[in-house]
Short mmCIF file of the C-alpha atoms (twelve columns), coordinates in Angstrom:
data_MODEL
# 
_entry.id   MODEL 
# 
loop_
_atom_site.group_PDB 
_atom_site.id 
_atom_site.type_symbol 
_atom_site.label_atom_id 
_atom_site.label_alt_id 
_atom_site.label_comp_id 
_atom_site.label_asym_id 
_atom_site.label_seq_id 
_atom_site.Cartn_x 
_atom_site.Cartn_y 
_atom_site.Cartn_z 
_atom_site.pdbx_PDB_model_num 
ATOM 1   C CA . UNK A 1   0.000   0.000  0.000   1 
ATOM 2   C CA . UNK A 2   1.546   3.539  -1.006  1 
ATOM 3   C CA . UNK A 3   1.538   6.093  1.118   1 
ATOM 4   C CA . UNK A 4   -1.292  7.967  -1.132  1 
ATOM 5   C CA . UNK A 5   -3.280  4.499  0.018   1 
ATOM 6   C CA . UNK A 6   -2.308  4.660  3.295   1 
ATOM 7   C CA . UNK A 7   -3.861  8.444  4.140   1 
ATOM 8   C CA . UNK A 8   -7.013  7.634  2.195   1 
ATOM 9   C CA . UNK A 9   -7.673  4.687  3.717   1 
ATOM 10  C CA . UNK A 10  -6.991  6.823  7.295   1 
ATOM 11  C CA . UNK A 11  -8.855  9.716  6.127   1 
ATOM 12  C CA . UNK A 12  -11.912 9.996  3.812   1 
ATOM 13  C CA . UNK A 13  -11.343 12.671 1.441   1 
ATOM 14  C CA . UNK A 14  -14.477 14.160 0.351   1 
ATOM 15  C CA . UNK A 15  -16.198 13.804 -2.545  1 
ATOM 16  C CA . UNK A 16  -15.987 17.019 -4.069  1 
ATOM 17  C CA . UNK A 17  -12.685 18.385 -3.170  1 
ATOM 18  C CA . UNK A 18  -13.134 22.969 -2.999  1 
ATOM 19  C CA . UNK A 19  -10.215 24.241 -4.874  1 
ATOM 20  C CA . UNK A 20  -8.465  21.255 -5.687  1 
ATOM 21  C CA . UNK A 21  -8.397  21.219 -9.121  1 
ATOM 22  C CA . UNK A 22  -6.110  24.250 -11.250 1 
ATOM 23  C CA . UNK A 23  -3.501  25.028 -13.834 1 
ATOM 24  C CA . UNK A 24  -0.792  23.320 -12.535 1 
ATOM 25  C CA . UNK A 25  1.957   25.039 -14.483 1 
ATOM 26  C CA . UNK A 26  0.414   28.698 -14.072 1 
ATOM 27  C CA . UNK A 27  0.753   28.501 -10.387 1 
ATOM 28  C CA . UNK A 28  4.143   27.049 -10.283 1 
ATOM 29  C CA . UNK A 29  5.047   29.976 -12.574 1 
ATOM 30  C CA . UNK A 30  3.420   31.889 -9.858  1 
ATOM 31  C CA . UNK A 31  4.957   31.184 -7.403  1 
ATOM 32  C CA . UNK A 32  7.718   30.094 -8.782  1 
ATOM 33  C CA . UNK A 33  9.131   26.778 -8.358  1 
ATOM 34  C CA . UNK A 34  8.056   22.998 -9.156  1 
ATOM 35  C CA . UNK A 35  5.674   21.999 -6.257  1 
ATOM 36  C CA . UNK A 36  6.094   18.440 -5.125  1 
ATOM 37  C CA . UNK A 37  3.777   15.403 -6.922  1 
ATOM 38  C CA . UNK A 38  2.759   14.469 -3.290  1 
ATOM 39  C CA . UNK A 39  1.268   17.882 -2.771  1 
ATOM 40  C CA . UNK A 40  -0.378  17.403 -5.783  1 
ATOM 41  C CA . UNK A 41  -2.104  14.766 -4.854  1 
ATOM 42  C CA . UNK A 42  -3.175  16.057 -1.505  1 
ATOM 43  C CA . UNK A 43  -4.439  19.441 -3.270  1 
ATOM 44  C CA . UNK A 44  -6.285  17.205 -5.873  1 
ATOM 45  C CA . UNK A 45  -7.585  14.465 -3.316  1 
ATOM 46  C CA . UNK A 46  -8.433  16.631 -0.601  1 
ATOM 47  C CA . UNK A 47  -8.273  20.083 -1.614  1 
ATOM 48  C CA . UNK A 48  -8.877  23.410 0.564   1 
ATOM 49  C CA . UNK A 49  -10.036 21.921 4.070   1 
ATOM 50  C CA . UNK A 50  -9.082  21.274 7.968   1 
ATOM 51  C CA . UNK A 51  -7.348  17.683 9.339   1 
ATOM 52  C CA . UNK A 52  -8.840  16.919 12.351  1 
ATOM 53  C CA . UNK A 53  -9.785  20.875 12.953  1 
ATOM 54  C CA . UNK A 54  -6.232  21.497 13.705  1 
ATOM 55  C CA . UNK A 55  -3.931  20.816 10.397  1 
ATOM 56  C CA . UNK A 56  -5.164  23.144 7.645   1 
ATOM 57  C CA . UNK A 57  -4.540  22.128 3.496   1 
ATOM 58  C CA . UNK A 58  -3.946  25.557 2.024   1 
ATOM 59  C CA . UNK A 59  -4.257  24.887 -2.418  1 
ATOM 60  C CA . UNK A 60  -2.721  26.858 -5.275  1 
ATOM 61  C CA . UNK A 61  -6.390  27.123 -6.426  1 
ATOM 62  C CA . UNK A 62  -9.397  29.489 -5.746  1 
ATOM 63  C CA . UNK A 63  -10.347 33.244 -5.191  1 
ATOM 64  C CA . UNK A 64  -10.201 33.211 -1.206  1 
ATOM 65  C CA . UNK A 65  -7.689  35.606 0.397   1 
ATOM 66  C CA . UNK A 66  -7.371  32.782 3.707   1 
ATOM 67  C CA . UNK A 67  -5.924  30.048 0.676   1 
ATOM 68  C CA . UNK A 68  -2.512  30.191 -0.877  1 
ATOM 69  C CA . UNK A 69  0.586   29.167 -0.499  1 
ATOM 70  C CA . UNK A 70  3.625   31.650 -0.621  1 
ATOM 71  C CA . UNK A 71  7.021   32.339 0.145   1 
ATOM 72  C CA . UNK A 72  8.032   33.310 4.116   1 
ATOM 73  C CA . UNK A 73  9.257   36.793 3.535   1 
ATOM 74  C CA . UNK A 74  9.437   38.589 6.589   1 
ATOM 75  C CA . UNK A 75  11.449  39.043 9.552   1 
ATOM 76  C CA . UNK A 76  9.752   37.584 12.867  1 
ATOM 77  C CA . UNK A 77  10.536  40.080 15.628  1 
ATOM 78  C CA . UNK A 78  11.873  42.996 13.287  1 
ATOM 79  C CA . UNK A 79  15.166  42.602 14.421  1 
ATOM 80  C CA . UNK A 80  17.530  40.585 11.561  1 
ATOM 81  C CA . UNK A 81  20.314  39.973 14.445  1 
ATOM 82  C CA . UNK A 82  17.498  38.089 16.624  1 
ATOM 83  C CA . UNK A 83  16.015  36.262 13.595  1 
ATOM 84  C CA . UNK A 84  18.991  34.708 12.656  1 
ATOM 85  C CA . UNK A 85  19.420  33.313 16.124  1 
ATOM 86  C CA . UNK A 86  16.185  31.514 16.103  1 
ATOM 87  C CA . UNK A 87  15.163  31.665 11.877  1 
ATOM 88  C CA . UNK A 88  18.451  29.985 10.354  1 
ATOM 89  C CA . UNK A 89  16.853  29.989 6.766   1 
ATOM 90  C CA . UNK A 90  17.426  32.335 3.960   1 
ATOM 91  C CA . UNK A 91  14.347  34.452 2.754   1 
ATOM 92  C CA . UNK A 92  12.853  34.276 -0.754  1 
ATOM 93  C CA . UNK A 93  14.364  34.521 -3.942  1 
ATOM 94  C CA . UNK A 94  17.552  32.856 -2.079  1 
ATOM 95  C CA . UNK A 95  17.650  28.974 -1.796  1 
ATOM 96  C CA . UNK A 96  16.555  27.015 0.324   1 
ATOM 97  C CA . UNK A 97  13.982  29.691 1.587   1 
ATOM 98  C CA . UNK A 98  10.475  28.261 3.012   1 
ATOM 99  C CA . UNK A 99  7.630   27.657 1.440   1 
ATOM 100 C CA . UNK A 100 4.346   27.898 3.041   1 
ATOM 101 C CA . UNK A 101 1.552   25.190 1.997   1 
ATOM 102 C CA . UNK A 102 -0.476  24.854 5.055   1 
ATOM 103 C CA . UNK A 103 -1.140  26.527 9.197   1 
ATOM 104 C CA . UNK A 104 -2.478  25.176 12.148  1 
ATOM 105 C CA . UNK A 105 -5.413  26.137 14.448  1 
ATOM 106 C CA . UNK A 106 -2.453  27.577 16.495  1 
ATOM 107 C CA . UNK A 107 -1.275  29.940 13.708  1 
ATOM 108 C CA . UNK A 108 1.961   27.776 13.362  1 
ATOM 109 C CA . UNK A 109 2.864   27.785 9.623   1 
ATOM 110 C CA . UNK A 110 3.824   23.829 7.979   1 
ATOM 111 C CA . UNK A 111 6.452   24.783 5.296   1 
ATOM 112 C CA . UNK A 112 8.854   23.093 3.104   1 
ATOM 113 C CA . UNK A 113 12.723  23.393 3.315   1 
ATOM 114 C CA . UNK A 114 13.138  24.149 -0.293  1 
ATOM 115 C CA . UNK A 115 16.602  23.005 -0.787  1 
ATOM 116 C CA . UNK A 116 17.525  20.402 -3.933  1 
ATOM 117 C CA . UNK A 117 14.420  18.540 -5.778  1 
ATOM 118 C CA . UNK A 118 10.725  19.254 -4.720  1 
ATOM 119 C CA . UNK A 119 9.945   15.629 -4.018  1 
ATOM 120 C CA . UNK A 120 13.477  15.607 -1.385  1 
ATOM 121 C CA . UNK A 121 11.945  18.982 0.309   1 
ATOM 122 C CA . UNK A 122 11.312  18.103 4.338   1 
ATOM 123 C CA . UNK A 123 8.731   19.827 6.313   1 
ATOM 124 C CA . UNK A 124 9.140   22.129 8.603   1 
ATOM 125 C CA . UNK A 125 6.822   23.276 11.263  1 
ATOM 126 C CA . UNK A 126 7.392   26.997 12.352  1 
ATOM 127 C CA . UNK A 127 5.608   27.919 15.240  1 
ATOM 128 C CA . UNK A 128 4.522   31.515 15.953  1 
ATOM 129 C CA . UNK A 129 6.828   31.984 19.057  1 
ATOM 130 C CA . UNK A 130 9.714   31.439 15.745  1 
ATOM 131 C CA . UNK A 131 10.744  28.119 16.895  1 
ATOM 132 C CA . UNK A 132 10.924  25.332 14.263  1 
ATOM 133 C CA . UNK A 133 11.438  21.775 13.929  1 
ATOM 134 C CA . UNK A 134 12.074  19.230 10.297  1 
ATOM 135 C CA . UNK A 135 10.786  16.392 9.774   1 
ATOM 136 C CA . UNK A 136 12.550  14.503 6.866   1 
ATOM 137 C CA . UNK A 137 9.404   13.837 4.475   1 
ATOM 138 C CA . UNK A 138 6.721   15.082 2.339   1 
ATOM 139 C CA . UNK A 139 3.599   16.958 3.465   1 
ATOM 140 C CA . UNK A 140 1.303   14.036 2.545   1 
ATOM 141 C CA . UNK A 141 3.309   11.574 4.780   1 
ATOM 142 C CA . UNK A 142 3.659   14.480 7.322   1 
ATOM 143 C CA . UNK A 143 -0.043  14.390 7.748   1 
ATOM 144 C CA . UNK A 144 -0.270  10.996 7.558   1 
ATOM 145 C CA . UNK A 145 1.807   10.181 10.356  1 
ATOM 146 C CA . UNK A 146 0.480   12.849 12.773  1 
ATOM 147 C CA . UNK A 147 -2.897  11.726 12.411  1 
ATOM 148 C CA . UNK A 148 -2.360  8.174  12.818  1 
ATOM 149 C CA . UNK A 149 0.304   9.137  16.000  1 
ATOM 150 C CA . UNK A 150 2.775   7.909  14.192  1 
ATOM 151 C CA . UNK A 151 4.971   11.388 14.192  1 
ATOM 152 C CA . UNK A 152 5.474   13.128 17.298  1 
ATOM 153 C CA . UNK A 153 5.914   16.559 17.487  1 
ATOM 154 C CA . UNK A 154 7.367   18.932 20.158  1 
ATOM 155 C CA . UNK A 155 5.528   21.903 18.508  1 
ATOM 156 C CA . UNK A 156 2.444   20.767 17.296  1 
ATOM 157 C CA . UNK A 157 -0.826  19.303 19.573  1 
ATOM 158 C CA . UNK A 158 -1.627  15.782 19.471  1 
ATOM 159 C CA . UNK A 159 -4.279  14.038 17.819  1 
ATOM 160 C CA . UNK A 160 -7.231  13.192 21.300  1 
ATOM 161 C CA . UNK A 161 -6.938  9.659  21.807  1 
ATOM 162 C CA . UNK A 162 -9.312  7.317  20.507  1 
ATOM 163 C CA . UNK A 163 -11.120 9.813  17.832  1 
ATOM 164 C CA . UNK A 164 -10.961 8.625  14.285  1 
ATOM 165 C CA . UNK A 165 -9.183  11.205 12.351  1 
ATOM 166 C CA . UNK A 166 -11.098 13.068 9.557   1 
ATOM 167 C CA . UNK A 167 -11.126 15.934 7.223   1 
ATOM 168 C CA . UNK A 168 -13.827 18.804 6.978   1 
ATOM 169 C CA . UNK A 169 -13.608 21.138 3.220   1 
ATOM 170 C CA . UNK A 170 -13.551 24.380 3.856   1 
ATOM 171 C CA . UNK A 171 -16.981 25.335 2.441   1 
ATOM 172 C CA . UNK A 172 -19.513 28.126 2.538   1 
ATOM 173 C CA . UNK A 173 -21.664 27.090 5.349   1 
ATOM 174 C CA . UNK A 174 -24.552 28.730 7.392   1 
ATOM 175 C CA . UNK A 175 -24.465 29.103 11.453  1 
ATOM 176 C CA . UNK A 176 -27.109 29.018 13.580  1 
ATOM 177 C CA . UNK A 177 -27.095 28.086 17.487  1 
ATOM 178 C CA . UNK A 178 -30.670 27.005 18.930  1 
ATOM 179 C CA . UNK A 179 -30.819 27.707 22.816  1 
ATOM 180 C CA . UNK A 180 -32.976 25.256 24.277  1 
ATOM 181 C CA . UNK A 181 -35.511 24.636 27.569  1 
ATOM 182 C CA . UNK A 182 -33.970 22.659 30.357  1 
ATOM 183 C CA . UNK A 183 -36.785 19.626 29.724  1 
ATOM 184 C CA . UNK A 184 -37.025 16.873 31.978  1 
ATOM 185 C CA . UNK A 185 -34.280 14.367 31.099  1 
ATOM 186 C CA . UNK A 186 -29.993 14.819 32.004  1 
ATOM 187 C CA . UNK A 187 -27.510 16.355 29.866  1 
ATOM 188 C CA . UNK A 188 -26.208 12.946 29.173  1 
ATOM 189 C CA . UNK A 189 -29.496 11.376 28.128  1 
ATOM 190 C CA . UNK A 190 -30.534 14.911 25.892  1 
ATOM 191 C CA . UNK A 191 -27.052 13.993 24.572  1 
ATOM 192 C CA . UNK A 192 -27.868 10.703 23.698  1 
ATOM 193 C CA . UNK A 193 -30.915 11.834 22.082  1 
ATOM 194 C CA . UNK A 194 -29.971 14.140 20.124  1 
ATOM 195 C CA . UNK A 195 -27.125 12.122 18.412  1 
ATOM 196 C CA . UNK A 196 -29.865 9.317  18.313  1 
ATOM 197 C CA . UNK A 197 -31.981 11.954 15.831  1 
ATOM 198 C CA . UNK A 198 -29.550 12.964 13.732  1 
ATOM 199 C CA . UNK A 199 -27.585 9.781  13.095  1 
ATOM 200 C CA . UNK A 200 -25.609 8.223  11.722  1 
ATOM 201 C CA . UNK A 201 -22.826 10.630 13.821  1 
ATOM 202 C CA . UNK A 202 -19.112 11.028 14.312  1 
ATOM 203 C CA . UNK A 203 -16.896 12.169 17.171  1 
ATOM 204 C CA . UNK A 204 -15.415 15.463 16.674  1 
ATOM 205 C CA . UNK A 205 -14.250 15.348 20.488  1 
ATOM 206 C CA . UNK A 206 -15.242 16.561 23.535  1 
ATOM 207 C CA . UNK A 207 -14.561 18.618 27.156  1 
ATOM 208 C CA . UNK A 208 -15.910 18.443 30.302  1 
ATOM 209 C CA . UNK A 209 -15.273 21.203 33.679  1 
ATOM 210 C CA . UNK A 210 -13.661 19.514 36.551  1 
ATOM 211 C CA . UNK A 211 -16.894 19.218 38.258  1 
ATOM 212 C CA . UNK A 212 -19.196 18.210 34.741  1 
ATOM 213 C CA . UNK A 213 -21.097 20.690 35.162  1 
ATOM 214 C CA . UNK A 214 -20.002 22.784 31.918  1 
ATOM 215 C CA . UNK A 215 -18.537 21.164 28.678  1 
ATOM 216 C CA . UNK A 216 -19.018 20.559 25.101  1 
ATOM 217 C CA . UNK A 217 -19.849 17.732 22.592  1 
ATOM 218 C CA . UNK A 218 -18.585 18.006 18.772  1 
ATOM 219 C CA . UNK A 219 -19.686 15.382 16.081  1 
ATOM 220 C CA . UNK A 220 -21.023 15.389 12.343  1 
ATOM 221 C CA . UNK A 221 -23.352 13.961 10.623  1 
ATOM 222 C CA . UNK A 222 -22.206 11.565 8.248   1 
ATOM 223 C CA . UNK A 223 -24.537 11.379 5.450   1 
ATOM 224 C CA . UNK A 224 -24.835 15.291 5.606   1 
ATOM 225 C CA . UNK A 225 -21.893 16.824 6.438   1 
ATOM 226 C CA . UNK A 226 -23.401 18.844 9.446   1 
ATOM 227 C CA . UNK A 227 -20.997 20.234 11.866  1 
ATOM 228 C CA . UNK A 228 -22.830 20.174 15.276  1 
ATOM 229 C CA . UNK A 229 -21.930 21.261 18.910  1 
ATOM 230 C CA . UNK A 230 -24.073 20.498 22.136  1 
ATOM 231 C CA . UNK A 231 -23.453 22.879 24.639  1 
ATOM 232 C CA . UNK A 232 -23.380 22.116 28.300  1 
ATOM 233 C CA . UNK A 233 -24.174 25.862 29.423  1 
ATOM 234 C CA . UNK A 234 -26.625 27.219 30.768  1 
ATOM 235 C CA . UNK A 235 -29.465 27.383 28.889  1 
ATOM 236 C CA . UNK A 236 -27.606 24.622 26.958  1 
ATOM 237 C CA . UNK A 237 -27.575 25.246 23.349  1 
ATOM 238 C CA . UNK A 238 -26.796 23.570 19.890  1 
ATOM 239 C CA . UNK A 239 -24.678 25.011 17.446  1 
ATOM 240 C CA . UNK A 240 -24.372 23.982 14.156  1 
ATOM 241 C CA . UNK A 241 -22.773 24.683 10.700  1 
ATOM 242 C CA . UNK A 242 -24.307 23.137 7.653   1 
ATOM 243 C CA . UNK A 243 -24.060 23.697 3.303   1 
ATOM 244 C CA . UNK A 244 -25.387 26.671 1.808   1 
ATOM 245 C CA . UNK A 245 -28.483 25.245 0.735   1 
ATOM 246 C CA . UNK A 246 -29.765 22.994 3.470   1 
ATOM 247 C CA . UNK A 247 -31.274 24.980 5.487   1 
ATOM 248 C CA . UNK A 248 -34.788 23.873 5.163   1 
ATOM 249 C CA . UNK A 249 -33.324 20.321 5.578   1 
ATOM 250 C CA . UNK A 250 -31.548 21.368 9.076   1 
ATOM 251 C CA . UNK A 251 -34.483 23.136 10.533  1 
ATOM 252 C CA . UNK A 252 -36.979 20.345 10.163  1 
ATOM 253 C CA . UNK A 253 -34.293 17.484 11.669  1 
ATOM 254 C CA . UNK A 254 -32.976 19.746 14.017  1 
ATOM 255 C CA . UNK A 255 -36.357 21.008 15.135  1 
ATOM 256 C CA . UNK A 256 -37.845 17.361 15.459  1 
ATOM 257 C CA . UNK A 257 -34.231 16.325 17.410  1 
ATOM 258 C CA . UNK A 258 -34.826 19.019 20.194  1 
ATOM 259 C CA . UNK A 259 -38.523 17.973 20.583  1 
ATOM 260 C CA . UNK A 260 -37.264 14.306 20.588  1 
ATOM 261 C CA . UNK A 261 -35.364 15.467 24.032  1 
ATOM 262 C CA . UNK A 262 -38.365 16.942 25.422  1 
ATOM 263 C CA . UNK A 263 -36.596 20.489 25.306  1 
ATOM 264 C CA . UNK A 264 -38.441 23.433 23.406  1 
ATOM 265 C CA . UNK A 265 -36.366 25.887 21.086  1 
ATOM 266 C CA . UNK A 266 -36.096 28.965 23.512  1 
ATOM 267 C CA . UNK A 267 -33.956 31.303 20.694  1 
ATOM 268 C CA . UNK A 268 -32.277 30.963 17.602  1 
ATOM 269 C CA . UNK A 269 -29.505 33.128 17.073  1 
ATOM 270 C CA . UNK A 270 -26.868 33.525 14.597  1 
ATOM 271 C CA . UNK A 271 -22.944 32.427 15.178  1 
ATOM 272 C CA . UNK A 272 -22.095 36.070 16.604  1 
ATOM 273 C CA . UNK A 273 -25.503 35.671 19.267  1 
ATOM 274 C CA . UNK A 274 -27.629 37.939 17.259  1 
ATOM 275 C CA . UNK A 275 -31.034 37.348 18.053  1 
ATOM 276 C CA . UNK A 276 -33.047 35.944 14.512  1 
ATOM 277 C CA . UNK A 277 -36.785 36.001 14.869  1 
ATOM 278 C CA . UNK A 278 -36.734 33.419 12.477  1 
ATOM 279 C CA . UNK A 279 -34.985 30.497 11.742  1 
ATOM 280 C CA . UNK A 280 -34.274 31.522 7.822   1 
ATOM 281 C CA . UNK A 281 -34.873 35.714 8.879   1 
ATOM 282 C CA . UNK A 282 -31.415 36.264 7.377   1 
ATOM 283 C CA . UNK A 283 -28.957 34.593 5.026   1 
ATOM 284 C CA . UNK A 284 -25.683 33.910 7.383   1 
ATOM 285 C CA . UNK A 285 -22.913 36.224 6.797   1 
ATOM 286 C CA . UNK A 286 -20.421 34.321 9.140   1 
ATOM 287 C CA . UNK A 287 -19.976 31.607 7.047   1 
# 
């Protein structure tokens, strides 16, 4: 099995990858250099999207000003004496500069160290305090072996144990948070229920306070692609992010799930907590 094979079979890419397909040779001319045929594939597998809502895929692809990749071109604390303590690479045109294809939820940049042939470049993580470590292999097999705990890093957060990892495309989606009635049954059973309703679910992970009392669940819906939270706070609340174009979809499941707990729908808000007086009253501009 190649390691192309391996990741797939790790990680389902989705079935419309969002900016993964281009003009290959106009953004290498862009940018200018030959990206490597691993990247490639990960731009045209998985294309723009998240790794287990930490490792992000940026693409050569698309209109969005948050996508790219480009050259690291400035100085880190705006003094060149410090930065060449802690930054020992050269900056772009010279050789061996680095090449940014992808961040973290942490801002930490994932580069290559562009020194001899693209498919020999290693990866370097760069964190935003300027530290950096390489690891001696491609970005696909990078990912890869983070997700499946196979690479450790002293920079980067580890995968929470026992989640399967997965990958979300970074797509126009509407928010909407529902703040719900206490009802009669426990957070855990509501919990239960609600999953129950929408299935079939994933874990997306979870937290709890020291004392339970507060905490959140994440999970999506598989057959829809429904990013959900269930909020332990007071009055607990679903969140949830869902495709341009399902709303009417979401509101009747979503709706039925809630009654299904024996909660009522006290407000529906958008992402930022402004108040809707309807559940479509507005299209979503926090998407």
């Amino acid at each position: 099995m190649t390691g192309h094979d391996s990741l797939a079979r790790l990680i389902t890419p989705p079935t419309a990858p969002i900016d993964g397909r281009g003009d290959w040779p106009a953004a290498e001319t862009a940018i200018g250099a030959r990206l490597p045929a691993d990247y490639k594939w990960l731009v045209g597998t998985y294309g723009w999207g998240e790794f287990c809502d930490f490792l992000y895929l940026r693409t050569p692809f698309g209109t969005s000003e948050y996508n790219g990749i480009e050259w690291q071109s400035r100085h880190l604390t705006g003094s060149p004496e410090r930065d060449r303590e802690r930054y020992p690479y050269p900056l772009h045109p010279a050789p061996g500069a680095l090449l940014i294809w992808g961040t973290t939820m942490d801002a930490d940049r994932l580069c290559w160290f562009t020194d001899g042939a693209p498919e020999d470049w290693p990866v370097v993580v760069w964190c935003g305090e300027g530290w950096y470590e390489t690891h001696r292999m491609g970005a696909a097999e990078f990912i890869e072996g983070w997700a499946a705990g196979h690479v450790s890093s002293g920079l980067l957060g580890d995968m929470e144990p026992d989640l399967a990892p997965w990958f979300n495309a970074f797509r126009p989606r509407t928010h909407r948070c529902l703040r719900l009635s206490e009802g009669l049954f426990s957070h855990t059973e509501r919990r239960r229920l609600l999953r129950e309703a929408l299935a079939p679910t994933t874990d997306r992970g979870a937290w709890r306070s020291e004392h339970d009392e507060m905490g959140q669940d994440h999970f999506v819906t598989v057959d829809t692609d429904w990013l959900l939270t269930y909020d332990a706070s007071r009055p607990h609340q679903i969140r949830i992010g869902y495709p341009v174009g399902d709303t009417e979809q979401v509101r009747r499941r979503l709706f039925a799930a809630v009654q299904f707990m024996g909660c009522q729908v006290l407000q529906v808000t958008t992402a930022s907590g402004t108040s809707l007086p309807a559940w479509d009253a507005v299209t979503d501009k926090e998407e």
